[in-house]
Coordinates of C-alpha atoms in Angstrom, one line a residue:
Chain B
X187 CA -14.8 -16.8 32.6
X188 CA -12.9 -16.4 35.8
X189 CA -13.1 -19.1 38.5
X190 CA -11.9 -18.6 42.0
X191 CA -9.7 -21.4 43.0
X192 CA -9.1 -22.5 46.9
X193 CA -6.0 -20.4 47.5
X194 CA -8.3 -17.1 46.1
X195 CA -6.1 -16.6 42.7
X196 CA -8.1 -16.2 39.6
X197 CA -7.6 -18.5 36.5
X198 CA -8.7 -17.0 33.5
X199 CA -9.7 -18.9 30.3
X200 CA -11.2 -21.9 28.8
X201 CA -11.6 -24.1 31.9
X202 CA -8.1 -24.9 32.7
X203 CA -7.3 -26.7 36.0
X204 CA -6.1 -24.3 38.6
X205 CA -3.3 -26.6 39.6
X206 CA 0.2 -26.4 37.7
X207 CA -0.1 -28.3 34.9
X208 CA 3.3 -30.0 34.1
X209 CA 2.6 -30.3 30.1
X210 CA 0.9 -26.9 29.3
X211 CA 3.6 -25.0 31.6
X212 CA 1.7 -22.1 33.5
X213 CA 3.3 -18.9 34.3
X214 CA 1.9 -16.6 37.2
X215 CA 1.2 -13.0 36.3
X216 CA 0.4 -10.2 38.9
X217 CA -1.3 -7.2 38.1
X218 CA -1.0 -3.7 39.6
X219 CA -3.5 -4.3 42.3
X220 CA -1.7 -7.4 43.4
X221 CA -4.4 -9.9 41.9
X222 CA -2.9 -13.2 40.6
X223 CA -3.4 -14.8 37.2
X224 CA -2.2 -18.1 35.8
X225 CA -1.5 -18.1 32.2
X226 CA -0.1 -21.1 29.8
X227 CA 3.5 -20.0 28.8
X228 CA 2.3 -20.2 25.2
X229 CA -0.5 -17.3 25.9
X230 CA 1.9 -15.3 27.7
X231 CA 4.4 -15.3 24.9
X232 CA 2.1 -13.2 22.7
X233 CA 3.3 -10.3 24.9
X234 CA 6.7 -9.7 23.5
X235 CA 7.6 -8.1 26.8
X236 CA 6.9 -11.3 28.8
X237 CA 8.4 -13.6 26.0
X238 CA 11.6 -11.7 26.2
X239 CA 11.6 -11.7 30.0
X240 CA 10.9 -15.7 29.8
X241 CA 13.7 -16.1 27.3
X242 CA 16.2 -14.1 29.4
X243 CA 15.5 -16.3 32.4
X244 CA 14.2 -13.0 34.2
X245 CA 11.0 -15.0 35.4
X246 CA 11.5 -16.8 39.0
X247 CA 9.2 -19.1 40.5
X248 CA 6.8 -16.2 41.9
X249 CA 6.0 -15.1 38.5
X250 CA 5.8 -11.6 36.6
X251 CA 4.7 -8.4 38.3
X252 CA 3.4 -5.9 35.9
X253 CA 3.0 -2.8 37.7
X254 CA 1.7 -1.0 35.0
X255 CA -1.7 -3.0 34.2
X256 CA -4.8 -3.3 36.2
X257 CA -6.6 -6.5 37.1
X258 CA -9.7 -5.8 35.1
X259 CA -7.6 -4.9 32.1
X260 CA -5.0 -7.6 32.5
X261 CA -7.9 -10.2 32.5
X262 CA -9.0 -8.9 29.3
X263 CA -5.5 -8.8 27.5
X264 CA -5.3 -12.7 28.8
X265 CA -8.6 -13.7 27.3
X266 CA -7.6 -12.0 24.1
X267 CA -4.3 -14.1 24.1
X268 CA -5.9 -17.4 25.3
X269 CA -8.3 -17.2 22.6
X270 CA -5.9 -16.4 19.9
X271 CA -3.5 -19.1 20.7
X272 CA -6.2 -21.6 21.2
X273 CA -7.3 -21.8 17.6
X274 CA -5.3 -19.4 15.5
X275 CA -6.5 -21.1 12.1
X276 CA -10.3 -20.6 12.7
X277 CA -10.3 -17.2 10.9
X278 CA -14.4 -16.8 11.3
X279 CA -14.4 -17.6 14.9
X280 CA -11.5 -15.4 15.8
X281 CA -13.1 -12.6 13.5
X282 CA -16.4 -12.6 15.6
X283 CA -14.4 -13.0 19.1
X284 CA -12.3 -9.9 18.2
X285 CA -15.6 -7.7 17.2
X286 CA -17.1 -8.6 20.4
X287 CA -13.9 -8.1 22.1
X288 CA -13.6 -4.4 21.1
X289 CA -17.2 -3.6 21.7
X290 CA -16.6 -1.6 24.7
X291 CA -16.3 2.0 25.5
X292 CA -13.6 4.3 24.5
X293 CA -11.8 4.7 27.9
X294 CA -11.6 0.8 28.3
X295 CA -10.3 0.6 24.7
X296 CA -7.6 3.4 25.9
X297 CA -6.6 1.2 28.8
X298 CA -6.3 -1.9 26.8
X299 CA -4.3 0.2 24.2
X300 CA -2.0 1.3 27.1
X301 CA -1.5 -2.2 28.4
X302 CA -1.1 -3.7 25.0
X303 CA 1.6 -1.3 24.3
X304 CA 3.4 -1.9 27.7
X305 CA 3.1 -5.5 27.0
X306 CA 3.7 -5.5 23.6
X307 CA 1.3 -7.5 22.0
X308 CA 1.2 -6.5 18.3
X309 CA -2.1 -8.0 17.1
X310 CA -4.1 -6.3 19.9
X311 CA -2.5 -3.0 19.7
X312 CA -3.5 -3.0 16.0
X313 CA -7.0 -4.5 16.6
X314 CA -7.7 -1.8 19.2
X315 CA -6.1 1.1 17.3
X316 CA -8.0 0.2 14.0
X317 CA -11.2 0.0 16.2
X318 CA -10.4 3.7 17.7
X319 CA -9.6 4.9 14.4
X320 CA -12.7 3.7 12.6
X321 CA -14.9 5.2 15.3
X322 CA -13.2 8.5 15.2
X323 CA -12.4 9.2 11.6
X324 CA -15.7 11.0 10.9
X325 CA -15.8 12.8 14.1
X326 CA -15.4 16.6 14.2
X327 CA -12.6 18.4 15.6
X328 CA -14.5 19.5 18.5
X329 CA -15.5 15.8 19.3
X330 CA -11.8 14.6 19.1
X331 CA -10.6 17.3 21.7
X332 CA -13.2 16.0 24.1
X333 CA -12.4 12.5 23.5
X334 CA -8.7 12.8 24.1
X335 CA -9.2 15.5 26.6
X336 CA -7.2 17.9 24.6
X337 CA -7.0 21.5 24.9
X338 CA -6.9 23.6 21.6
X339 CA -3.6 25.6 21.5
X340 CA -4.2 27.6 18.4
X341 CA -5.1 31.1 18.3
X342 CA -8.5 31.5 16.0
X343 CA -6.3 33.2 13.4
X344 CA -4.2 30.0 13.2
X345 CA -6.9 27.9 13.3
X346 CA -8.7 29.8 10.3
X347 CA -5.5 29.4 8.2
X348 CA -5.6 25.8 8.7
X349 CA -9.1 25.5 7.5
X350 CA -8.6 27.6 4.7
X351 CA -5.6 25.4 3.5
X352 CA -7.6 22.5 4.0
X353 CA -11.0 23.7 2.4
X354 CA -11.7 20.7 0.3
X355 CA -11.7 18.2 3.4
X356 CA -14.6 20.3 4.9
X357 CA -16.8 19.5 2.0
Chain C
X51 CA -15.5 -3.5 38.7
X52 CA -12.5 -1.0 38.7
X53 CA -9.6 -1.7 40.9
X54 CA -11.0 -2.0 44.1
X55 CA -12.1 1.5 44.9
X56 CA -15.1 2.1 46.8
X57 CA -18.0 3.5 44.4
X58 CA -17.9 7.4 44.6
X59 CA -21.2 9.3 45.4
X60 CA -23.3 10.1 42.3
X61 CA -22.0 13.6 41.7
X62 CA -18.3 12.4 41.6
X63 CA -19.3 9.6 39.4
X64 CA -20.6 11.9 37.0
X65 CA -17.4 13.9 36.6
X66 CA -15.4 10.5 36.9
X67 CA -17.0 9.4 33.6
X68 CA -16.0 12.5 31.7
X69 CA -12.4 12.5 32.4
X70 CA -10.9 10.1 30.0
X71 CA -7.7 8.1 30.9
X72 CA -4.7 10.1 29.5
X73 CA -3.2 8.5 26.4
X74 CA 0.2 9.3 25.7
X75 CA 1.2 11.0 22.5
X76 CA 3.0 8.1 21.0
X77 CA 0.2 6.0 21.4
X78 CA -2.0 8.7 19.7
X79 CA 0.4 8.4 16.7
X80 CA -0.2 4.9 16.3
X81 CA -3.9 5.5 16.3
X82 CA -3.4 8.3 13.6
X83 CA -1.5 5.7 11.5
X84 CA -4.7 3.8 10.8
X85 CA -6.8 6.8 9.8
X86 CA -7.7 7.7 6.1
X87 CA -5.9 10.8 4.8
X88 CA -9.1 12.9 4.7
X89 CA -9.6 12.5 8.4
X90 CA -6.1 13.2 9.2
X91 CA -6.4 16.4 7.0
X92 CA -9.2 17.5 9.3
X93 CA -7.5 16.4 12.5
X94 CA -4.5 18.9 11.8
X95 CA -6.7 21.3 13.5
X96 CA -7.1 19.5 16.7
X97 CA -3.9 21.0 18.3
X98 CA -0.3 21.9 17.4
X99 CA 1.1 18.3 18.6
X100 CA -1.4 16.5 16.3
X101 CA -0.7 18.8 13.4
X102 CA 3.1 18.5 13.6
X103 CA 2.5 14.6 13.9
X104 CA 0.3 14.5 10.7
X105 CA 2.1 16.9 8.8
X106 CA 5.5 14.6 9.1
X107 CA 3.3 12.1 6.9
X108 CA 4.7 9.3 9.0
X109 CA 1.0 8.1 9.4
X110 CA 0.3 7.3 6.2
X111 CA 0.5 3.5 5.2
X112 CA 1.3 2.1 1.3
X113 CA -1.1 -0.2 -0.2
X114 CA -2.1 -1.9 -3.4
X115 CA -4.6 -0.4 -5.8
X116 CA -6.3 -2.5 -8.4
X117 CA -8.0 -1.3 -11.7
X118 CA -10.1 -3.8 -13.2
X119 CA -10.5 -3.6 -17.0
X120 CA -13.1 -5.2 -19.4
X121 CA -12.7 -6.4 -23.0
X122 CA -14.8 -5.7 -25.9
X123 CA -14.1 -6.5 -29.2
X124 CA -11.0 -8.2 -28.5
X125 CA -9.4 -5.2 -26.8
X126 CA -8.8 -3.8 -23.3
X127 CA -11.4 -1.1 -22.6
X128 CA -12.6 1.1 -19.8
X129 CA -15.0 4.0 -20.1
X130 CA -14.9 4.0 -16.3
X131 CA -11.5 3.7 -14.5
X132 CA -12.3 2.5 -11.1
X133 CA -9.3 1.9 -8.5
X134 CA -9.8 -0.4 -5.5
X135 CA -8.1 -0.4 -2.3
X136 CA -6.7 -4.1 -2.0
X137 CA -6.8 -5.0 1.7
X138 CA -5.5 -8.3 2.7
X139 CA -8.1 -8.6 6.0
X140 CA -11.2 -8.4 4.2
X141 CA -11.6 -11.5 2.3
X142 CA -15.1 -11.9 0.9
X143 CA -15.8 -8.3 1.5
X144 CA -16.0 -6.2 -1.3
X145 CA -13.1 -4.1 -2.0
X146 CA -13.4 -0.4 -1.0
X147 CA -13.4 2.0 -3.8
X148 CA -10.6 4.7 -3.9
X149 CA -11.6 6.6 -7.0
X150 CA -13.9 6.4 -10.1
X151 CA -13.1 8.5 -13.0
X152 CA -15.7 8.5 -16.0
X153 CA -13.5 8.6 -19.0
X154 CA -16.4 9.6 -21.0
X155 CA -16.1 7.1 -23.8
X156 CA -14.2 3.6 -24.1
X157 CA -10.8 4.0 -24.2
X158 CA -7.8 1.6 -24.5
X159 CA -6.1 1.9 -21.1
X160 CA -2.2 1.9 -20.8
X161 CA -0.5 0.8 -17.7
X162 CA -1.3 3.1 -14.7
X163 CA 1.6 4.6 -13.0
X164 CA 1.9 6.2 -9.4
X165 CA 4.3 8.5 -8.0
X166 CA 3.9 10.3 -4.4
X167 CA 0.2 10.0 -4.1
X168 CA -0.5 11.0 -7.7
X169 CA -1.9 8.2 -10.2
X170 CA -1.1 8.5 -14.0
X171 CA -4.3 7.3 -15.8
X172 CA -3.1 7.1 -19.7
X173 CA -5.2 5.9 -22.4
X174 CA -5.1 6.2 -26.3
X175 CA -7.7 8.8 -26.1
X176 CA -6.9 11.1 -23.0
X177 CA -4.4 11.4 -20.4
X178 CA -5.3 12.3 -16.8
X179 CA -3.5 12.6 -13.5
X180 CA -5.3 12.2 -10.2
X181 CA -4.9 12.5 -6.5
X182 CA -7.5 10.0 -5.0
X183 CA -7.0 11.5 -1.6
X184 CA -7.7 15.3 -2.5
X185 CA -10.1 14.0 -5.2
X186 CA -8.5 16.6 -7.6
X187 CA -8.4 15.3 -11.4
X188 CA -6.2 17.1 -14.0
X189 CA -7.1 16.3 -17.7
X190 CA -3.9 16.8 -20.0
X191 CA -4.5 18.9 -23.2
X192 CA -4.7 17.2 -26.4
X193 CA -1.3 17.1 -28.4
X194 CA -0.2 16.0 -31.7
X195 CA 1.8 13.2 -30.5
X196 CA -1.5 11.7 -29.7
X197 CA -2.2 11.2 -33.3
X198 CA -1.2 7.5 -34.5
X199 CA 0.8 7.2 -37.7
X200 CA -0.8 5.4 -40.4
X201 CA -1.1 1.9 -39.8
X202 CA 0.6 -0.8 -41.7
X203 CA 1.5 -4.5 -41.4
X204 CA 3.9 -6.1 -38.8
X205 CA 3.9 -2.7 -36.9
X206 CA 2.8 -2.6 -33.2
X207 CA -0.8 -2.0 -32.7
X208 CA -0.3 0.9 -30.6
X209 CA 2.2 3.9 -31.2
X210 CA 2.9 5.7 -27.6
X211 CA 4.1 4.8 -24.5
X212 CA 3.8 7.0 -21.0
X213 CA 6.1 7.6 -18.1
X214 CA 5.4 9.7 -15.0
X215 CA 7.8 10.9 -12.2
X216 CA 9.1 13.7 -10.1
X217 CA 11.9 16.1 -11.2
X218 CA 13.7 16.9 -8.1
X219 CA 15.4 19.7 -9.6
X220 CA 12.2 21.7 -10.4
X221 CA 10.2 19.9 -7.8
X222 CA 7.7 19.3 -10.1
X223 CA 5.6 16.3 -11.6
X224 CA 6.1 15.4 -15.1
X225 CA 4.3 13.3 -17.6
X226 CA 6.2 12.0 -20.6
X227 CA 5.0 10.5 -23.9
X228 CA 7.0 8.4 -26.0
X229 CA 5.5 8.0 -29.8
X230 CA 6.4 6.7 -33.1
X231 CA 5.9 9.6 -35.9
X232 CA 6.3 6.8 -38.3
X233 CA 6.7 3.1 -38.4
X234 CA 7.0 1.0 -41.2
X235 CA 8.1 -2.8 -41.5
X236 CA 8.4 -4.4 -44.9
X237 CA 8.2 -8.0 -44.9
X238 CA 12.0 -8.4 -45.3
X239 CA 14.4 -6.0 -44.1
X240 CA 14.7 -4.0 -41.1
X241 CA 12.0 -1.9 -39.5
X242 CA 11.9 1.8 -40.1
X243 CA 10.9 4.1 -37.9
X244 CA 11.0 7.7 -36.5
X245 CA 10.4 8.3 -32.6
X246 CA 9.6 11.4 -30.6
X247 CA 9.2 12.6 -26.9
X248 CA 7.2 15.2 -25.4
X249 CA 6.8 16.3 -21.8
X250 CA 4.3 17.8 -19.9
X251 CA 5.1 19.6 -16.4
X252 CA 2.5 19.7 -14.2
X253 CA 1.5 23.1 -12.6
X254 CA 3.9 25.0 -15.3
X255 CA 3.1 23.8 -18.7
X256 CA 0.1 24.7 -20.7
X257 CA 0.9 22.5 -23.4
X258 CA 3.0 19.4 -24.3
X259 CA 6.6 20.3 -25.3
X260 CA 8.8 18.2 -27.4
X261 CA 12.2 17.5 -26.4
X262 CA 15.1 19.0 -28.4
X263 CA 16.4 15.2 -29.4
X264 CA 14.4 12.4 -30.4
X265 CA 14.6 9.3 -28.6
X266 CA 17.5 7.2 -29.7
X267 CA 15.9 3.9 -29.4
X268 CA 12.4 2.4 -30.1
X269 CA 10.5 1.0 -26.9
X270 CA 7.5 -1.2 -26.2
X271 CA 4.1 0.7 -26.9
X272 CA 1.5 0.6 -24.0
X273 CA 4.1 -0.4 -21.6
X274 CA 4.2 2.6 -19.3
X275 CA 7.7 3.5 -18.0
X276 CA 9.0 2.7 -14.5
X277 CA 10.2 5.9 -12.4
X278 CA 13.4 5.6 -10.4
X279 CA 15.2 8.3 -8.9
X280 CA 14.3 11.1 -11.3
X281 CA 14.5 9.1 -14.7
X282 CA 12.0 7.4 -16.6
X283 CA 12.9 3.7 -17.9
X284 CA 11.4 2.1 -20.7
X285 CA 12.1 -1.2 -22.3
X286 CA 13.5 -1.2 -25.8
X287 CA 11.7 -2.9 -28.6
X288 CA 14.0 -5.5 -29.8
X289 CA 11.9 -6.3 -32.7
X290 CA 11.5 -3.0 -33.9
X291 CA 15.4 -2.4 -33.1
X292 CA 16.3 -5.4 -35.0
X293 CA 19.0 -6.5 -32.7
X294 CA 19.6 -7.0 -28.9
X295 CA 19.3 -3.7 -27.2
X296 CA 22.2 -2.1 -25.3
X297 CA 19.8 -1.8 -22.2
X298 CA 16.7 0.1 -21.0
X299 CA 16.1 3.7 -22.4
X300 CA 16.7 6.2 -19.5
X301 CA 14.9 9.5 -19.9
X302 CA 16.2 12.0 -17.2
X303 CA 13.2 14.2 -16.0
X304 CA 15.9 16.8 -14.6
X305 CA 17.4 17.6 -17.9
X306 CA 15.1 15.9 -20.3
X307 CA 17.9 14.0 -22.1
X308 CA 18.2 10.5 -23.1
X309 CA 20.6 7.7 -21.9
X310 CA 20.7 4.0 -21.8
X311 CA 20.9 2.0 -18.4
X312 CA 22.6 -1.2 -18.8
X313 CA 21.4 -4.5 -17.6
X314 CA 23.7 -6.8 -15.4
X315 CA 26.8 -7.4 -17.7
X316 CA 26.0 -11.3 -17.8
X317 CA 22.3 -10.4 -19.0
X318 CA 23.1 -8.8 -22.2
X319 CA 22.4 -11.5 -24.5
X320 CA 19.8 -13.5 -22.5
X321 CA 17.6 -11.1 -21.5
X322 CA 14.1 -10.9 -23.4
X323 CA 13.1 -7.3 -22.8
X324 CA 9.5 -8.1 -23.3
X325 CA 9.5 -10.6 -20.7
X326 CA 11.5 -8.6 -18.0
X327 CA 10.0 -6.3 -15.6
X328 CA 11.4 -3.4 -13.5
X329 CA 10.3 -1.9 -10.1
X330 CA 11.3 0.0 -7.4
X331 CA 11.3 -1.9 -4.2
X332 CA 12.0 -0.7 -0.8
X333 CA 14.0 2.2 -2.3
X334 CA 16.1 -0.1 -4.6
X335 CA 15.5 -0.8 -8.6
X336 CA 14.6 -4.5 -9.0
X337 CA 14.9 -5.9 -12.4
X338 CA 13.1 -9.6 -12.6
X339 CA 13.1 -12.1 -15.3
X340 CA 13.2 -15.9 -15.7
X341 CA 16.3 -17.4 -16.1
X342 CA 17.2 -19.2 -19.2
X343 CA 16.4 -22.8 -17.9
X344 CA 13.0 -21.5 -17.1
X345 CA 13.0 -22.8 -13.6
X346 CA 14.2 -19.8 -11.6
X347 CA 13.0 -16.1 -11.6
X348 CA 16.1 -14.0 -11.0
X349 CA 15.8 -10.6 -9.0
X350 CA 18.8 -8.4 -9.5
X351 CA 18.9 -4.9 -7.7
X352 CA 20.7 -1.6 -7.9
X353 CA 20.5 1.7 -6.5
X354 CA 20.9 4.2 -9.4
X355 CA 20.1 4.3 -13.3
X356 CA 23.6 6.3 -14.5
X357 CA 25.7 3.5 -13.4
X358 CA 24.0 0.6 -11.6
X359 CA 26.2 -1.8 -9.8
X360 CA 23.7 -5.0 -10.2
X361 CA 23.8 -7.5 -7.8
X362 CA 21.7 -10.7 -8.0
X363 CA 19.6 -10.5 -4.9
X364 CA 17.3 -13.4 -5.1
X365 CA 16.8 -16.8 -7.3
X366 CA 13.5 -17.7 -7.0
X367 CA 11.8 -21.1 -8.0
X368 CA 9.6 -20.3 -11.0
X369 CA 5.8 -21.2 -10.9
X370 CA 5.6 -23.9 -13.6
X371 CA 3.4 -23.7 -16.7
X372 CA 2.9 -20.1 -16.6
X373 CA 4.2 -17.8 -19.2
X374 CA 7.3 -16.3 -18.3
X375 CA 5.9 -13.2 -16.3
X376 CA 6.9 -12.1 -12.9
X377 CA 6.0 -8.5 -12.2
X378 CA 6.9 -7.4 -9.0
X379 CA 4.7 -4.5 -7.7
X380 CA 5.7 -3.8 -4.0
X381 CA 7.3 -5.2 -0.9
X382 CA 5.3 -5.5 2.5
X383 CA 7.0 -6.7 5.3
X384 CA 9.1 -9.3 3.7
X385 CA 6.8 -10.5 1.1
X386 CA 7.3 -9.2 -2.5
X387 CA 3.6 -8.9 -4.1
X388 CA 3.8 -9.7 -7.7
X389 CA 1.6 -10.3 -10.8
X390 CA 2.1 -13.3 -12.5
X391 CA -0.1 -13.0 -15.5
X392 CA -3.6 -11.2 -16.1
X393 CA -5.4 -12.3 -13.4
X394 CA -3.4 -13.4 -10.4
X395 CA -1.3 -11.7 -7.9
X396 CA 0.8 -13.7 -5.5
X397 CA 3.1 -13.0 -2.7
X398 CA 6.6 -14.4 -2.1
X399 CA 8.1 -14.6 1.2
X400 CA 11.6 -13.7 1.2
X401 CA 12.4 -15.1 4.5
X402 CA 10.7 -18.5 4.3
X403 CA 11.3 -18.7 0.3
X404 CA 7.9 -19.7 0.0
X405 CA 4.8 -18.5 -2.1
X406 CA 1.7 -17.4 -0.5
X407 CA -1.8 -18.5 -1.9
X408 CA -2.2 -16.8 -5.0
X409 CA -5.5 -14.9 -5.5
X410 CA -7.2 -14.4 -8.5
X411 CA -8.4 -10.8 -8.8
X412 CA -11.4 -12.1 -10.7
X413 CA -12.5 -13.7 -7.4
X414 CA -12.6 -10.4 -5.7
X415 CA -15.7 -8.4 -5.1
X416 CA -16.1 -5.2 -7.0
X417 CA -18.8 -2.8 -6.2
X418 CA -19.2 -0.4 -9.3
X419 CA -20.1 2.9 -7.6
X420 CA -21.5 4.3 -10.9
X421 CA -24.2 1.4 -11.7
X422 CA -24.6 0.5 -7.7
X423 CA -24.3 -3.1 -8.4
X424 CA -21.4 -5.7 -7.6
X425 CA -19.4 -6.5 -10.5
X426 CA -19.4 -5.3 -13.8
X427 CA -22.6 -6.8 -15.4
X428 CA -22.2 -8.4 -18.7
X429 CA -18.5 -7.7 -19.3
X430 CA -15.6 -9.7 -18.7
X431 CA -12.8 -8.8 -17.0
X432 CA -9.6 -8.7 -19.3
X433 CA -7.0 -7.4 -17.3
X434 CA -6.0 -6.1 -13.8
X435 CA -3.8 -3.2 -13.3
X436 CA -2.3 -3.4 -9.9
X437 CA -0.2 -0.6 -8.6
X438 CA 1.5 0.4 -5.3
X439 CA 0.1 3.6 -3.7
X440 CA 0.9 5.8 -0.7
X441 CA -1.8 8.4 -0.2
X442 CA -0.7 12.0 -0.2
X443 CA -2.0 15.4 -0.2
X444 CA 0.3 16.6 -3.2
X445 CA -1.8 19.5 -5.1
X446 CA -2.5 19.1 -9.0

């Protein structure tokens, strides 16, 4: 849903005007790769990180630089925030939006989790972590290691000991 | 699509797809906190860091369990005790079943109790302890205390009351059973009764053991005790006692001795023990009852049962027209979840001082895993027991 405006900056979310709208108070966010995003202050405030910066008066005319978040992921986070501030009471719509939102590959989910953690957007963190948890809860130990890129640092004896302790869980 | 890099050649694209972005361990911990206990147990084999995180039990969230009970012949019965996890976010969906226990015959259920992930399922006929996470169930042996004394007029319908908790000294879980050896209430004059208490230590005892001394006070039957910091607390039955009780009957699991926990000093006379409730909320002991004017509910807190320094923490507007019953169950975030009568559970937000919408537990969906059908065909729900629950892997 991104539209490119005359000066090349991207505006993300529900068809808002690209000009600074006095009444809806826009704020500019810069991704790590220099892309520029205009967001309402209300949506930006869903990020506690940005919210505190706004409260502490740390946001200047230029906007907020987010060196830890790439543009593709930032676009998704902004889409989430826009949607959630737009109609917070329409639970059914939001639920189906959320379900579609997390219907992405694991590595994208991990990127969103890292971004949501950095930006401190609690609802998005919970949503994505719960999604990852639901998708991994029935996986085998080997599949978990592969997914998270983990090297097994147990000796075979140690692993056998744990298996024995927790035998009932392998029924 | 990625951050502006040129597309790599095919061979590199393949290997790039396999390498996942690194996710720091503190975020892995957050993901782990959303997993059920069975998965956590299995994943403790993934690597040493995961095992360490999981074994710290920091990942396990408390929740609420609901146990619907049905009515037959005017009495609350269950032939199957089914525990459902109440989840706020899943309105309209059937509640997930945590555990189903076939009691083999219709039994009259007492209040359930929870301690460290273990659940006591006490009934008139049989007593069981269960850990839903490990799926282990222990049926306690029969005992002489289970036999009711001869029935008579003016006496309570049931003769026993249970308690369940953890003894820190022996690091064992104990079930206690209060019972009336005899009880007789002539039309005029005081009630005559003799009491008894027996204890079963899980993992140690083969049989129930009677305490050396009998309980010094009569308690309400079928009202399961509240466990707090090593002691069980029962409400004393003032009708049987014949006068205002000095407080709550306290039974220490450590030395298996009796005492009395006094109420707040200003409450001695005005407390109706049949209508008050004790619960552990966020590490403190909470006493809840309706004020004399019936318009407010008073919540008093203390932090020990031996010499409680009660302080009145909250005064909440009572919901009008309901019986004076406010039974706090747990606190989640800043909201007290409580039962206000047989069918409804409400939440009260301590910060905004408002009630959330109540929900009638009859309106929730219960999938009966035994029959495979939704609901309990033909039988009316009579009562819903609601208890807090924190999964654990404690063995029994």
